[in-house]
Structures are given as C-alpha cells and as structure tokens.
mmCIF file of C-alpha atoms in Angstrom:
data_model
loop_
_atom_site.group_PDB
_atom_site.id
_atom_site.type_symbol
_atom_site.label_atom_id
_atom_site.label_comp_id
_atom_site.label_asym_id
_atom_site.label_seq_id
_atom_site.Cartn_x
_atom_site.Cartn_y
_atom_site.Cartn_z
ATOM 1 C CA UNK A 1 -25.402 -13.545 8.407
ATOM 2 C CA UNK A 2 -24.938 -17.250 6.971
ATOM 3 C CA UNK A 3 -27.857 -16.280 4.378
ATOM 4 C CA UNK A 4 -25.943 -13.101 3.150
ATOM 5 C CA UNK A 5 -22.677 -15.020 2.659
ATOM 6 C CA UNK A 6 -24.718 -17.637 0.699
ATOM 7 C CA UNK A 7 -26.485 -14.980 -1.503
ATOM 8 C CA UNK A 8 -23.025 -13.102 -1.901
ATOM 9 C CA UNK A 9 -21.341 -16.328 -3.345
ATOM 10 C CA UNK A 10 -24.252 -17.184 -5.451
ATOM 11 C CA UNK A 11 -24.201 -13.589 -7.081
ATOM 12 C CA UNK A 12 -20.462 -13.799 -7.527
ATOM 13 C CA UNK A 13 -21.340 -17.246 -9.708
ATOM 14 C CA UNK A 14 -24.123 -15.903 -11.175
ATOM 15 C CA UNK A 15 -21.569 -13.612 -12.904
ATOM 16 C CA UNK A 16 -18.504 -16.247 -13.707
ATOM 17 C CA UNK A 17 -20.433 -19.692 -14.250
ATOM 18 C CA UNK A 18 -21.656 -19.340 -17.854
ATOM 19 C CA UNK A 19 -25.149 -20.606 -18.000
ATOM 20 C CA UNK A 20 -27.903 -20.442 -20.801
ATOM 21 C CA UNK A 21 -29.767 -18.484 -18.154
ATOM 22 C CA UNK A 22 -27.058 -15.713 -17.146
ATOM 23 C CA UNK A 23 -25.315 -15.315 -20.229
ATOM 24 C CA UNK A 24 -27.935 -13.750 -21.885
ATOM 25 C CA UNK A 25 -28.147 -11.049 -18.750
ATOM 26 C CA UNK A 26 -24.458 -10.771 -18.442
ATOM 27 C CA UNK A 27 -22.851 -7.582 -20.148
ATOM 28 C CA UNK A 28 -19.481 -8.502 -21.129
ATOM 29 C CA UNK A 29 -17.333 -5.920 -21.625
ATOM 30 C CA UNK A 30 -13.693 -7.770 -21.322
ATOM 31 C CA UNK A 31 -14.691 -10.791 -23.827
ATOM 32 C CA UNK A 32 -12.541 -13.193 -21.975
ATOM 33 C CA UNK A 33 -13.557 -15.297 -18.550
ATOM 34 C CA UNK A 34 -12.898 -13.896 -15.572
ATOM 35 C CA UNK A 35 -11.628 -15.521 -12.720
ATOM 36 C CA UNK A 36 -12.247 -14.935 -8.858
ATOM 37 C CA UNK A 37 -10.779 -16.207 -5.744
ATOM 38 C CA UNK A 38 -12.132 -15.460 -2.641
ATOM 39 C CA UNK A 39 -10.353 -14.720 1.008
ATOM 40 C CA UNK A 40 -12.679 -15.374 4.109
ATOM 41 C CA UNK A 41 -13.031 -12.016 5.979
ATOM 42 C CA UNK A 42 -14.745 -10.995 9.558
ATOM 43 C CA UNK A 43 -17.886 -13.680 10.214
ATOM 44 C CA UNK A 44 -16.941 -15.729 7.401
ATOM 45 C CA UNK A 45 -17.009 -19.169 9.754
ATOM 46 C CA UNK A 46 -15.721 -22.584 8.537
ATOM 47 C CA UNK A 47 -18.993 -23.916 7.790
ATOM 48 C CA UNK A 48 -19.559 -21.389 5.174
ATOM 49 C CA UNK A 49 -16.471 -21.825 3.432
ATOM 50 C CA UNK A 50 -17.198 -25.122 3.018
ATOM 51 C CA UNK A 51 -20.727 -24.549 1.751
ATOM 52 C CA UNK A 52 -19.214 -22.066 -0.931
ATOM 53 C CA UNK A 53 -16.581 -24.222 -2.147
ATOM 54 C CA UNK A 54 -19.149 -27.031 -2.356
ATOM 55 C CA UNK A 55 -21.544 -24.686 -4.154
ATOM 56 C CA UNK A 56 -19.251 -23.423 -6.631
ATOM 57 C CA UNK A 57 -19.000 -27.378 -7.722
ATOM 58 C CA UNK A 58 -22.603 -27.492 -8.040
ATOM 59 C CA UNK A 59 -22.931 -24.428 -10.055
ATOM 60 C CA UNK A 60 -20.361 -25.441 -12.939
ATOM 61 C CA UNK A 61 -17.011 -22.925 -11.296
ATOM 62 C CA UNK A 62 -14.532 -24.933 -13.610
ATOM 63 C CA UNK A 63 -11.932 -24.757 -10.256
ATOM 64 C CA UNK A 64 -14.179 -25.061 -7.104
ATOM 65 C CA UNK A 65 -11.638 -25.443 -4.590
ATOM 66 C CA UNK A 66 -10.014 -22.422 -5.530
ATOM 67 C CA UNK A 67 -12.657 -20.312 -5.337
ATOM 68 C CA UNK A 68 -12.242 -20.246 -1.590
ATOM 69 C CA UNK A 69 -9.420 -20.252 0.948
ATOM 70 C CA UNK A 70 -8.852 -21.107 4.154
ATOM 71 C CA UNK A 71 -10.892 -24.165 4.064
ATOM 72 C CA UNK A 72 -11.410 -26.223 7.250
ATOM 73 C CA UNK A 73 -8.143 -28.981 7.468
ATOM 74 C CA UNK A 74 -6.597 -27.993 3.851
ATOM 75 C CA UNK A 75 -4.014 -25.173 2.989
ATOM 76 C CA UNK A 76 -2.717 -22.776 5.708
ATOM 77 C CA UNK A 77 -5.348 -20.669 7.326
ATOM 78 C CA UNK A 78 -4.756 -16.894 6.456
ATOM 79 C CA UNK A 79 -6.145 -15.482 9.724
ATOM 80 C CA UNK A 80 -3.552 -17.159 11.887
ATOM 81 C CA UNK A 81 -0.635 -17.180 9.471
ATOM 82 C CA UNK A 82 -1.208 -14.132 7.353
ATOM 83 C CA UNK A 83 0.170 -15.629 4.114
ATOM 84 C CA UNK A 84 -3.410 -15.640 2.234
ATOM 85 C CA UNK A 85 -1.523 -12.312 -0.208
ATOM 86 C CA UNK A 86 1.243 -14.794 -1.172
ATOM 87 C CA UNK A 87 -1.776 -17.962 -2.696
ATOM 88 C CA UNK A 88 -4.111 -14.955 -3.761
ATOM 89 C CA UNK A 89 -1.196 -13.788 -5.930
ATOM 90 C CA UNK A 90 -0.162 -17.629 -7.194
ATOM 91 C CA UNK A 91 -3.720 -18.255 -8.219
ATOM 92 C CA UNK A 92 -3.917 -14.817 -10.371
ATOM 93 C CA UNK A 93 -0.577 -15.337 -12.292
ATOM 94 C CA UNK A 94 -1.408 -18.949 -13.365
ATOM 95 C CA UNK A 95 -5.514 -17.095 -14.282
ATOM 96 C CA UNK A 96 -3.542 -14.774 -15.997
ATOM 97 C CA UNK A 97 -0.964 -16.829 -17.832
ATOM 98 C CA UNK A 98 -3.991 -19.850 -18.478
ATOM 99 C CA UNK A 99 -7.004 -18.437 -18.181
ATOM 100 C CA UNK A 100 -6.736 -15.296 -19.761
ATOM 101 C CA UNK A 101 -3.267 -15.639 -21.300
ATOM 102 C CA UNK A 102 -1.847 -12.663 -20.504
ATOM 103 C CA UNK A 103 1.836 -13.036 -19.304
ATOM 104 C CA UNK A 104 1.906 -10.066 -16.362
ATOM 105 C CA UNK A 105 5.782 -9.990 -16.175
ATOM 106 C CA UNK A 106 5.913 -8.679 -19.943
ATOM 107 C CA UNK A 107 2.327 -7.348 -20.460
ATOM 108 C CA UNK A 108 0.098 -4.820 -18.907
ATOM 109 C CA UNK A 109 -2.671 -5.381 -17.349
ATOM 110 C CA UNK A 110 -5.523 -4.000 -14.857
ATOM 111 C CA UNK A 111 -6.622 -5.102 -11.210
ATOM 112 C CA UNK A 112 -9.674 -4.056 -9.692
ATOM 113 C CA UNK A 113 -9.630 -4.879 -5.364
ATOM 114 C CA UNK A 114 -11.662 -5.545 -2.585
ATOM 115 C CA UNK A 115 -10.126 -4.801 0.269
ATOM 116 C CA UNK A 116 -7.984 -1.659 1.671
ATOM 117 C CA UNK A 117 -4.251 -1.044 1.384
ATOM 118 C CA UNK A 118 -4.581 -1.198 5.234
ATOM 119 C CA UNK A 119 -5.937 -4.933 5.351
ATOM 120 C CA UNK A 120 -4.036 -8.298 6.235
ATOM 121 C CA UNK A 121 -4.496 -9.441 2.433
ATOM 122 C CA UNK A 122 -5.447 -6.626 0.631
ATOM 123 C CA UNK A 123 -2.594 -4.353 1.579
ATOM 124 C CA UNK A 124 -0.034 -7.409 0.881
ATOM 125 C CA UNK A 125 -1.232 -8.036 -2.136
ATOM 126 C CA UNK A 126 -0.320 -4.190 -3.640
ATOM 127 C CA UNK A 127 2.842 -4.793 -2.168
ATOM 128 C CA UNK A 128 3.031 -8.073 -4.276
ATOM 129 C CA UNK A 129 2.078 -7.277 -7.406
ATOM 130 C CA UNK A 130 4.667 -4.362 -7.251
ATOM 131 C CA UNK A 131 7.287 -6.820 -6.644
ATOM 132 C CA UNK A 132 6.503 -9.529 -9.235
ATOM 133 C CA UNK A 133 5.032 -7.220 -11.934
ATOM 134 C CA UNK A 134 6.287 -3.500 -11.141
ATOM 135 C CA UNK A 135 5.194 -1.530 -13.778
ATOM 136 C CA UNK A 136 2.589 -3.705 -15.486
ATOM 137 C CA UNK A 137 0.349 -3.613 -13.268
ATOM 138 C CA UNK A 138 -2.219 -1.232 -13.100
ATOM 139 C CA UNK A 139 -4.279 -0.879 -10.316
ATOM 140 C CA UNK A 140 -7.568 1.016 -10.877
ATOM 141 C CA UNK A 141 -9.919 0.631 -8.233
ATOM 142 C CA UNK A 142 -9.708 -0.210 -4.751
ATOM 143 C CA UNK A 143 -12.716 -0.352 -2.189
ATOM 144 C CA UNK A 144 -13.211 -1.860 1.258
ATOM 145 C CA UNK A 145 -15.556 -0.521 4.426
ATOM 146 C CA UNK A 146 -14.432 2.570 4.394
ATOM 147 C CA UNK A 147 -14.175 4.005 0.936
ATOM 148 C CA UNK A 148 -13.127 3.597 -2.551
ATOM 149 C CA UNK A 149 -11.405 5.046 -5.081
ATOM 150 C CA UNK A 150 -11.201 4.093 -9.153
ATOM 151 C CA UNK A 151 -8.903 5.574 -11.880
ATOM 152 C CA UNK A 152 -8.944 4.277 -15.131
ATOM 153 C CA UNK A 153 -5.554 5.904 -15.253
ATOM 154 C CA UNK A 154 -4.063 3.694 -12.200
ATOM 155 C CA UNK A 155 -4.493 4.836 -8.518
#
C-alpha cells in the first residue's frame, strides 16, 4: 500500500511540476497551470502524508504544504472533524483568483472531482461550490469507487 500512495503522488507531480523532462510529454490542453490539493482517504496513514508533502518540496510543487491535508500536528484533521470541504474550497478560490485568475463569483468555470456526492469531502464540496459560486460553476465529471459520470455540458 505505502508504495502505491508514493507512486500515486509522484504521477500527480509528474503532471503539475513543470520539468524539462515532463513538459515535453505533457499534452496541455488548458494552457494555464493547474493546481491540485489532495484530501487523505481510507489507508492514507500519517506517515505518508508527510512523505508526500515532503516530496512535493523536492519535486519543485511551488506550494508543498498545500498539496496535502491533514498533516500530522498542523491544521484540523478532516477524518475526525469533517471540515476538510470547507479548506479544499479556500485553497481553490485563492488557485482560481491567483493561480489561474479566474474570479469564480463573476466567471464560469469547470470542476472535474474525485470523490462521490455521497463522501465526507466530496459530497460537501458540491454543496459548497453551489453556495459560493451558484451558477458558475460547472461541474463535469465526477468519479469515485463506484462509478463515474462526465458531461461536458455539466452533470
């Protein structure tokens, strides 16, 4: 298990930390940076949250220790307090706003999610973005364990 999460993370850098090396493999359809945040899930134990926060550094992610939550002895842990929707959502307006500039409360834009509508974070999260962006949001694919489901359209 340890050596999935570890090959998971690196192949999540591989496609966000721009190297000589991947950005010549990299199709880029958006033309802008993306930016990812990750939520522990099942099995996901401290020691590898720390390891993929550490290895983000290493591998050039321009913010590490948002790459992660729920690290060991920093932020509140989203498995006992359930509040993981609330920083998920945080961290994308300010990518959105900075990163990407996009302003979500006046523009449209498109989310893709991990995670079902049923889920501790996932299914917070649609709630959330309907609250602080209503109608300019778009969500257009959705996938966790036990299906998914994509519309360019919106779901």
């Amino acid at each position: 298990m340890r050596k999935s999460v570890k090959a998971f993370a690196d192949t999540l850098l591989d496609l966000v930390v721009d190297t000589e090396e991947t950005s010549n493999r990299i199709v880029d359809y958006l033309g802008k940076k993306e930016v990812l945040y990750l939520g522990p899930d099942e099995q996901v134990i401290p020691d590898d949250i720390n390891w993929i926060v550490q290895r983000a550094a290493k591998r050039g992610y321009e913010t590490p220790n948002a790459f992660m939550s729920s690290k060991p002895r920093a932020g509140i842990n989203h498995k006992e307090y359930g509040v993981t929707s609330e920083g998920v959502n945080v961290y994308l307006d300010v990518a959105l706003r900075h990163v990407l500039g996009i302003d979500p409360t006046n523009e449209s834009f498109t989310i893709k999610m991990t995670g079902g509508p049923d889920g501790d974070v996932a299914g917070n999260e649609l709630k959330i973005l309907m609250r602080e962006y209503g109608e300019n949001v778009k969500i257009v694919g959705i996938a966790d364990h036990s299906g998914c489901a994509e519309d360019p359209s919106g779901l």
